[in-house]
XYZ file of C-alpha atoms in Angstrom:
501
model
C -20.618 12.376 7.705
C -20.045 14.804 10.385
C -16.417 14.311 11.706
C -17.111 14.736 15.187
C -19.731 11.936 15.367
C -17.622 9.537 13.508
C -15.577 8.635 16.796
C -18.673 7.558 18.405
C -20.131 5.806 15.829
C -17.052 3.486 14.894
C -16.998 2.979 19.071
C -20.249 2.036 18.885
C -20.175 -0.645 15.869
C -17.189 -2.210 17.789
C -19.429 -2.100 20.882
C -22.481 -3.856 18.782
C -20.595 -6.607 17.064
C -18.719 -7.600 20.463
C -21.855 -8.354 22.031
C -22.874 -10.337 19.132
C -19.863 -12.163 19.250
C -20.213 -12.970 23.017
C -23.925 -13.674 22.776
C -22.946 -16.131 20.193
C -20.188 -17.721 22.646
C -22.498 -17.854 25.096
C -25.004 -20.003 22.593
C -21.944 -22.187 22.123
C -21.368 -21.564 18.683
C -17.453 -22.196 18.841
C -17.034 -25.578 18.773
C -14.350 -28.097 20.463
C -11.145 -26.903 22.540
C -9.597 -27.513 19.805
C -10.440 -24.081 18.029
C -10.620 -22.664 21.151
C -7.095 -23.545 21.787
C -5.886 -22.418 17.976
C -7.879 -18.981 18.419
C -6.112 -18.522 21.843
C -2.488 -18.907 20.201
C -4.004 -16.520 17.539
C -4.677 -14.112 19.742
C -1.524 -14.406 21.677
C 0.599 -13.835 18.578
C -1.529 -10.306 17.108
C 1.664 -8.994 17.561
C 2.945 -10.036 14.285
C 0.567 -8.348 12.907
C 1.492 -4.821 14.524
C -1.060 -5.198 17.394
C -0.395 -5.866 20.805
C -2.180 -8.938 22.915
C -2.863 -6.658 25.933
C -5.306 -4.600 24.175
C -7.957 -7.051 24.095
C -8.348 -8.899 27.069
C -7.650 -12.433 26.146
C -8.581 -14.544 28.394
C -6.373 -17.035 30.560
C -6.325 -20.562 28.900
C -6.960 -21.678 32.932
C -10.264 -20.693 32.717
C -11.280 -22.442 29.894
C -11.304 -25.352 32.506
C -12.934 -23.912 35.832
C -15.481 -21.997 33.681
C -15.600 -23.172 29.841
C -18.824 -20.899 28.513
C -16.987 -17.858 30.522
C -13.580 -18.538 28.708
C -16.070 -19.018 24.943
C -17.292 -15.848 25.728
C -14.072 -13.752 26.710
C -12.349 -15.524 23.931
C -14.486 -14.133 21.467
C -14.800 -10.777 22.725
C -11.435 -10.525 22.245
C -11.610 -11.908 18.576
C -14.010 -9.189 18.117
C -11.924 -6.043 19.039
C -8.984 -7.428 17.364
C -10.927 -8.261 14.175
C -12.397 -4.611 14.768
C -8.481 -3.445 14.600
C -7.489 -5.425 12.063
C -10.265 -4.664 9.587
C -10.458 -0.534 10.441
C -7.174 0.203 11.567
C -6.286 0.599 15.454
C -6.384 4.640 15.156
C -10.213 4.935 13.218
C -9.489 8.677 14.008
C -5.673 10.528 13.032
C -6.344 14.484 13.319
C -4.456 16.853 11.186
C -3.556 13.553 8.894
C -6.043 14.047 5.748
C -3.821 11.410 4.290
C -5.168 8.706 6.576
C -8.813 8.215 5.375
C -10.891 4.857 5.908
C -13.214 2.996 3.833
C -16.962 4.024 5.423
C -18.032 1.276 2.846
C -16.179 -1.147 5.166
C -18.543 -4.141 6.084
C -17.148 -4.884 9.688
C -20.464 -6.340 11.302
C -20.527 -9.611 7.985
C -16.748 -10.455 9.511
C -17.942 -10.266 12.586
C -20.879 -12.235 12.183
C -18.408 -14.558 10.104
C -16.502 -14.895 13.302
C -19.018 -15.532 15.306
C -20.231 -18.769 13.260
C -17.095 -19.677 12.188
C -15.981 -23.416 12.828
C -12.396 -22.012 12.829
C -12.288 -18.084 14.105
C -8.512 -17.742 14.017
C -8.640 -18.501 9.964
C -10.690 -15.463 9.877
C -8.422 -13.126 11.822
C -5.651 -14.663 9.237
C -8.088 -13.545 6.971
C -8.484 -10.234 7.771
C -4.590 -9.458 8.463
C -3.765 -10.047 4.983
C -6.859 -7.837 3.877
C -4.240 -4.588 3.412
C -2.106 -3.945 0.715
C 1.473 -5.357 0.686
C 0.084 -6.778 3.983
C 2.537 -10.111 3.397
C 5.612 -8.372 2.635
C 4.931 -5.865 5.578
C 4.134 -8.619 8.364
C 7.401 -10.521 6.754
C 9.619 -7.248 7.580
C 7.756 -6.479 10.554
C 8.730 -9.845 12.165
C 12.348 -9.456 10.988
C 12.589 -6.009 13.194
C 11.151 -7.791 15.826
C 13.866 -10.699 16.180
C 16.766 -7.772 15.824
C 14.754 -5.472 18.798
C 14.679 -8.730 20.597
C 18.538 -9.560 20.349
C 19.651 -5.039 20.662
C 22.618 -3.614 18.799
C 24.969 -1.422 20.310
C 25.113 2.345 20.006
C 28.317 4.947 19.201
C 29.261 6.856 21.810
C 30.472 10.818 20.316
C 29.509 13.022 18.525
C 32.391 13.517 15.850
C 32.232 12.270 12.089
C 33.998 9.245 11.752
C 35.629 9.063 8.216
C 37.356 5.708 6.574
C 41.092 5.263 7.256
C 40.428 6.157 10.774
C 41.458 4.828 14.231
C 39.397 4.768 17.529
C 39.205 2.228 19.624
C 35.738 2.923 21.545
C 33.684 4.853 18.690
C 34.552 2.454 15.268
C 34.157 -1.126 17.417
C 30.497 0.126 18.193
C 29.859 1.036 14.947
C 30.659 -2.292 13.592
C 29.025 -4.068 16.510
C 26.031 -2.080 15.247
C 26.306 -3.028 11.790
C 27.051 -6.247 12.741
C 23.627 -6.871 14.324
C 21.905 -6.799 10.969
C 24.585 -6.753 8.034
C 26.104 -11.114 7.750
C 27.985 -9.456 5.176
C 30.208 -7.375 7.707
C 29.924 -10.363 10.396
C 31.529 -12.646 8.215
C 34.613 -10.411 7.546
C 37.724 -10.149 9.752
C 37.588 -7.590 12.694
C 39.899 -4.726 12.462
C 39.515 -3.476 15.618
C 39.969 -0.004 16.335
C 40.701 0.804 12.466
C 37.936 2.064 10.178
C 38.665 -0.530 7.487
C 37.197 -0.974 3.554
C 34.553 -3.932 4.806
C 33.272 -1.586 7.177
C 33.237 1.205 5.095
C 31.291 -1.005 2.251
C 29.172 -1.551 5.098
C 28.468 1.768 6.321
C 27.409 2.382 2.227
C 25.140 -0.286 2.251
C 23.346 0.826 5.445
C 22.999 4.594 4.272
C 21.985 3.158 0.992
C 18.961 1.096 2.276
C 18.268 4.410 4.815
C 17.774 6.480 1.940
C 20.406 8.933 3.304
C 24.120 10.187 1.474
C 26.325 7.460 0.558
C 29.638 8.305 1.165
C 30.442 5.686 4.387
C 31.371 8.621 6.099
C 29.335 8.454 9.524
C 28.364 12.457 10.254
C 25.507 14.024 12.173
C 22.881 12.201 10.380
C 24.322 8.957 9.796
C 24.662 8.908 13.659
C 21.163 9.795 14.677
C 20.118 7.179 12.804
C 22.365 4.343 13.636
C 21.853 5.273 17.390
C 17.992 4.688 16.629
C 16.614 2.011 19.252
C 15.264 -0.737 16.594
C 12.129 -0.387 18.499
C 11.885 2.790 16.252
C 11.650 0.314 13.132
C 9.358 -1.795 14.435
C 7.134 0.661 15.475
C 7.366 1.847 12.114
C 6.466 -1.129 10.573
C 3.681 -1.105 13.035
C 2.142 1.939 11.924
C 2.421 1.061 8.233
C 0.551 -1.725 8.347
C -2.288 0.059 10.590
C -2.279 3.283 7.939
C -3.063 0.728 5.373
C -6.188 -0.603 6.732
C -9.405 0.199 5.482
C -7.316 2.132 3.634
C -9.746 4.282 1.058
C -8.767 4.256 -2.526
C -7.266 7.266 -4.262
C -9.159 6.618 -7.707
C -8.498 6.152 -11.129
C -8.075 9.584 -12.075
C -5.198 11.991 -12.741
C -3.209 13.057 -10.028
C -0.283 14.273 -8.104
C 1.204 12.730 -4.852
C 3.856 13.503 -2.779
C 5.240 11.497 -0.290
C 7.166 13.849 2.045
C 9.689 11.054 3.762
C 10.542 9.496 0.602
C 11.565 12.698 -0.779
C 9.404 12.449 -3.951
C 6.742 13.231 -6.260
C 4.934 11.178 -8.759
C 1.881 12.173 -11.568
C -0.534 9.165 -11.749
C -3.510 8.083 -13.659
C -4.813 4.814 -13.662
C -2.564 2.972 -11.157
C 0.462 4.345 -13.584
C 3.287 6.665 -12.809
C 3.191 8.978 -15.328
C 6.089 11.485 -13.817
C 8.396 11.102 -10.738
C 10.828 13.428 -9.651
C 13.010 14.307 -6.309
C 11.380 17.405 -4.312
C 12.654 19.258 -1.302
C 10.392 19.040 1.503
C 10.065 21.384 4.860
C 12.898 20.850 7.387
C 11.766 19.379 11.052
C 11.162 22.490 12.790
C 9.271 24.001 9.202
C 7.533 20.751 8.592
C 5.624 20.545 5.326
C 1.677 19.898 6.424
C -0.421 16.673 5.041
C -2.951 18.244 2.474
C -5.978 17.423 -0.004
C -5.918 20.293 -2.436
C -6.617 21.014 -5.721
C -3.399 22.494 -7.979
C -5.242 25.472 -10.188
C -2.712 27.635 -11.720
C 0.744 27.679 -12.963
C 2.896 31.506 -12.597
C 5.518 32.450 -14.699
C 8.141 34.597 -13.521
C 6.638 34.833 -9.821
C 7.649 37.245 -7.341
C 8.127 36.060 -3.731
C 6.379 37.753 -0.411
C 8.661 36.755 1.976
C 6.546 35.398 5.282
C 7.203 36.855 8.577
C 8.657 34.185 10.209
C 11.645 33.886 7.131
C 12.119 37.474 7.235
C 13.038 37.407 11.320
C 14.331 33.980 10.930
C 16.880 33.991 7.727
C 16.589 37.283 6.516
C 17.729 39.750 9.243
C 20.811 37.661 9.980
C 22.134 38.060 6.132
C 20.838 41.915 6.579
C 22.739 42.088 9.438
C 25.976 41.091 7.545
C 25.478 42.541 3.627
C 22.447 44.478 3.150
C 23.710 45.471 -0.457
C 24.228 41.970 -1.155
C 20.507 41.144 0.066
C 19.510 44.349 -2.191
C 21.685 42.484 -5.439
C 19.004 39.609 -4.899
C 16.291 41.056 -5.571
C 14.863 41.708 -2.374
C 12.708 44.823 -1.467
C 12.020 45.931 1.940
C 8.766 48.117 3.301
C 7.655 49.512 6.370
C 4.277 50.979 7.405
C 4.404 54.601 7.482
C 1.675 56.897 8.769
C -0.513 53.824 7.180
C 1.048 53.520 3.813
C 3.321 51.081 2.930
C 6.625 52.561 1.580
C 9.932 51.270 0.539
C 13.136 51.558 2.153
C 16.781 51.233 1.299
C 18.408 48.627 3.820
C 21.494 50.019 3.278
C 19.931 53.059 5.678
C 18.842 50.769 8.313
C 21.166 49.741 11.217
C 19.875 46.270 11.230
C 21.292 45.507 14.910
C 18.589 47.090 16.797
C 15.882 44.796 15.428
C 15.969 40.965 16.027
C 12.970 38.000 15.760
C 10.623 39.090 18.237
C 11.025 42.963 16.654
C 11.121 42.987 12.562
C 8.333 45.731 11.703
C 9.020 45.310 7.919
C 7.340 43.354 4.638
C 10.107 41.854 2.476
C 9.400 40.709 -0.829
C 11.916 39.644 -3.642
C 11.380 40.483 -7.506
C 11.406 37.726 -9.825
C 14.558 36.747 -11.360
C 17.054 33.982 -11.684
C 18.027 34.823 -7.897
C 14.290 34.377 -6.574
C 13.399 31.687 -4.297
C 10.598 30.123 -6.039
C 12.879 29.963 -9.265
C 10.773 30.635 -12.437
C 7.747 28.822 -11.951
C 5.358 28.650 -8.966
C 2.577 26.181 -8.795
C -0.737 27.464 -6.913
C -3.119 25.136 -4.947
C -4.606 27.004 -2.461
C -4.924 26.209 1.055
C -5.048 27.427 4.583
C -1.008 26.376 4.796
C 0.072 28.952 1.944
C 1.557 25.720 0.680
C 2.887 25.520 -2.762
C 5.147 23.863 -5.389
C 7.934 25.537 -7.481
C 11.150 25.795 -9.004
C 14.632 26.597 -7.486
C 17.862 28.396 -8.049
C 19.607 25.967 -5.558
C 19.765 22.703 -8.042
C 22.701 20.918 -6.411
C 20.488 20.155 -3.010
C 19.092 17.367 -5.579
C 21.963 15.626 -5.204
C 21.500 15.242 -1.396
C 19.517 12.133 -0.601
C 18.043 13.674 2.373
C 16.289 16.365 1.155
C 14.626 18.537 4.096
C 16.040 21.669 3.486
C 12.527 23.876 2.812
C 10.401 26.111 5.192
C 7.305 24.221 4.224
C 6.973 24.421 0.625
C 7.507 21.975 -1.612
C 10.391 22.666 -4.235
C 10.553 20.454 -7.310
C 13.734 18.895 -9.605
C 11.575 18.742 -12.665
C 9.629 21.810 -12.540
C 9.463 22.089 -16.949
C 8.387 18.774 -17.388
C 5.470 19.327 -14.448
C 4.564 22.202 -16.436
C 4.484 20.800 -19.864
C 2.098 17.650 -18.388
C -0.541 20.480 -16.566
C -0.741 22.287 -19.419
C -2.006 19.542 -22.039
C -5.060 20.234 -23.290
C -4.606 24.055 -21.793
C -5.919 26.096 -24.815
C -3.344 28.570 -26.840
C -1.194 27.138 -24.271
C 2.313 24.810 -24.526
C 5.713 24.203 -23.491
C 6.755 26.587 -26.041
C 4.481 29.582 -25.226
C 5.127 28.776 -21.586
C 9.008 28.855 -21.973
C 8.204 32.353 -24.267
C 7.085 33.640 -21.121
C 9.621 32.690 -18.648
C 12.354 33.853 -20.910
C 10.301 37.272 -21.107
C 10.760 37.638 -17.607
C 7.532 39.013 -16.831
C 5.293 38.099 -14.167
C 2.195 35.996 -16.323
C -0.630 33.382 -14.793
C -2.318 30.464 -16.507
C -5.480 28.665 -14.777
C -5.284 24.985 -15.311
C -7.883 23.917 -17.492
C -8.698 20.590 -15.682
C -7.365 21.452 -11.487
C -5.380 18.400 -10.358
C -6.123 16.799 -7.116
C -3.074 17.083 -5.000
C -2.151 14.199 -2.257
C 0.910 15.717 0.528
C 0.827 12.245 2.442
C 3.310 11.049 4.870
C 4.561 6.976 4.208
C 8.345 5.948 6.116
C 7.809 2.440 4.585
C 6.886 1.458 1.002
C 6.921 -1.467 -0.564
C 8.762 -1.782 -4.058
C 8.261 -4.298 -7.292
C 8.687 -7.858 -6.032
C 7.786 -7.540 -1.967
C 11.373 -5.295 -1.418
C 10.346 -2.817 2.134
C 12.084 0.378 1.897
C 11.941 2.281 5.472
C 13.008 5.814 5.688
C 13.911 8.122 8.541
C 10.787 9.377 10.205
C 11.925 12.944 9.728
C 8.957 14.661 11.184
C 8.217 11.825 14.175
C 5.225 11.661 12.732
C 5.029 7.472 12.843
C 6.276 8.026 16.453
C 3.341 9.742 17.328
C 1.481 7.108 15.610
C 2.340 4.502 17.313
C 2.067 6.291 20.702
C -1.629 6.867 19.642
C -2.455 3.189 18.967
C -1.115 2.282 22.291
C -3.605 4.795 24.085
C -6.527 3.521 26.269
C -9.991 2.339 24.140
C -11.651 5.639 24.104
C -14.021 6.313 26.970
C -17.021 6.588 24.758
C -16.602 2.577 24.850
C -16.365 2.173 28.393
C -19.626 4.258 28.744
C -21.286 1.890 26.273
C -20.061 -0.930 27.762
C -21.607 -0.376 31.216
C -24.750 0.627 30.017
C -25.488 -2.887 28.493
């Protein structure tokens, strides 16, 4: 379907089945106050279910006695946007997110039709809430955020680490008045005051455990942003989890690789089974790494690196400025345009002070070798982004749990045992042979002989084995913007339907 009409067209099912839901009102179909009164409360509590009441118009329960078909009719309307919501998702539409898609199979018109006939209409908003996956275990967390945004927790003033065995009498009673608001663990121990003591240190672990982030219960830069997050932030979260799940469209069955960028992590599946995971390093917030669909093609041995522009000005000049023998000892090779050729320069010639970020008329690229950024094996999936996977020299950022260290590119723990699972079935080609190669040190490509789809998708909150929510740090305020989308205006498309009935 042609993406630009798809707006209008979800705007104008939702317009359709409203009006059949009203007419329907209007004909009396909902019987008894009863109902009314149970579809009312419904209505009134959407926001357990990551919505919010205002949206829809619900009608005051007054009128339902100075003007009873008026208060049917309103009542259902609203039952019939938030079904609408609840069934597609609030945001039908998320630009530059090709890892939101919906379900065009989706039947919305039967539930609305259900609705409309229905002896009970709130059972089939129930219904329809729990329609998503880990929908229960996501409304269950969701409502838990909402009773700790309700009561606050207190945030640390400073901007200094604050390490175990400390003393401070303003900065380490906030922190455990924060950890206090949602750790009975910590509440239940004695208060140490002003000292940074072991139950608040064992606290402090258990926090940046669930967070995803270092554990060492020392509170740094990091630990801090995120502590002094409003739990608003979490709910909204929450929020947008359960809304990116609607409608959600299936994956398939087949082979293929995902990675979710918050979560740090990649996984190989094939029928609903991981059949690799491994850490990655994803782009750092100001080089995020973009959502893509593509198709992984090729595998490179031994692959050199063409610097881009923006690394070159950016991380580059600064290390030329200091060493440029050192930069030369790495591998890296440095060209300017010269009465239209391209020719190669020594740095060591340059006097790299005159040039800065806005002025860096050179190409930099860096040979292959155990120094080279993309390590020994690159893997190609081609795409607008210049986006790929590969190997790295820098193996102890694995060890960080927070691992947003790239400039968009996607760098992998496991890069061998990604290898050996593309290449099966590859012919005249293996582990061995492809291990041959990289020890040969020369530059060599392989085309896959089955392409992989590739997922880049972006998920703060999963749910684990057993109904266990894991929220991470929204790294790229991506879920922020999210949520700040679902709580725009209906689109105007609607109100032009609307007053053309």
């Amino acid at each position: 379907m042609d993406q630009a009409r798809r707006p209008l067209l979800a705007a104008a099912i939702g317009f359709a089945a409203t009006r059949f839901v009203s007419a329907a009102a209007a004909q009396g179909t909902l019987q008894g106050g009863t109902a009314e009164a149970r579809l009312s409360a419904r209505l009134a509590r959407l926001a357990e279910d990551g919505l919010d009441p205002a949206w829809y118009g619900i009608p005051d329960p007054a009128l339902a006695i100075a003007d009873p078909a008026s208060h049917r009719a309103a009542l259902l309307r609203a039952a019939g946007l938030a079904l609408a919501d609840l069934l597609g998702g609030r945001l039908r539409e998320a630009p530059g997110r090709p890892d939101i898609r919906r379900d065009p199979s989706l039947d919305i018109g039967r539930w609305q039709a259900e609705l409309a006939a229905a002896a009970e209409p709130a059972a089939v908003l129930d219904r329809a809430a729990l329609l998503p996956p880990d929908a229960a275990a996501l409304k269950a967390e969701l409502a838990r955020a909402m009773r700790l945004a309700e009561r606050g927790w207190a945030t640390i003033p400073g901007e200094g680490t604050l390490d175990p065995g400390s003393t401070d009498p303003v900065r380490v009673p906030a922190l455990r008045a924060r950890l206090v608001a949602e750790d009975p663990q910590l509440a239940a121990a004695p208060d140490r005051g002003a000292f940074y003591d072991p139950a608040l240190e064992a606290a402090v672990r258990r926090w940046q455990q669930a967070q995803g982030l270092e554990v060492d219960g020392r509170v740094g830069r990091l630990s801090l942003r995120e502590l002094n997050q409003p739990p608003t932030r979490r709910v909204d979260q929450l929020r947008v989890a359960l809304d990116m799940r609607r409608a959600a469209l299936p994956e398939g069955a087949g082979r293929r690789i995902e990675v979710n960028i918050p979560d740090y992590r990649l996984s190989v599946l094939e029928d609903g089974q991981e059949l690799l995971g491994m850490a990655v390093i994803v782009g750092r917030r100001d080089r995020q790494t973009p959502m893509l669909r593509v198709r992984m093609t090729a595998i490179q041995f031994n692959p050199p690196w063409g610097v881009p522009e923006r690394n070159a000005r950016e991380d580059l000049l600064p290390q030329l400025r200091r060493n440029p023998q050192e930069v030369a000892e790495r591998g890296f090779r440095i060209f300017q345009t010269v009465a239209g050729e391209r020719v190669e320069i020594d740095p060591r010639t340059v006097d790299w002070s005159q040039y800065h970020a806005r002025r860096f008329p050179f190409f930099v690229r860096q040979d292959a070798g155990d120094a080279n950024a993309l390590g020994r094996i690159k893997f190609i999936m081609p795409n607008g982004d210049d986006i790929f996977m590969h190997d790295t020299p820098d193996r102890h950022l694995f060890r960080r749990p927070d691992r947003a260290f790239s400039s968009g590119c996607i760098r992998l723990s496991q890069p061998a045992a990604l290898m050996a699972l593309l290449l099966e079935g590859t012919p005249r080609w293996d582990a061995e042979r492809a291990q041959a190669v990289i020890d040969s040190r020369q530059t060599e490509a392989v085309a896959l002989r089955r392409p992989l789809p590739v997922l880049l998708r972006y998920r703060t909150v999963t749910v684990e084995a057993g109904g266990r929510v894991r929220i991470r740090p929204d790294i790229y305020d991506l879920d922020t913007g999210y949520a700040r989308a679902m709580a725009a205006p209906p689109r105007q498309v609607l109100a032009r339907l609307e007053a053309g009935r």
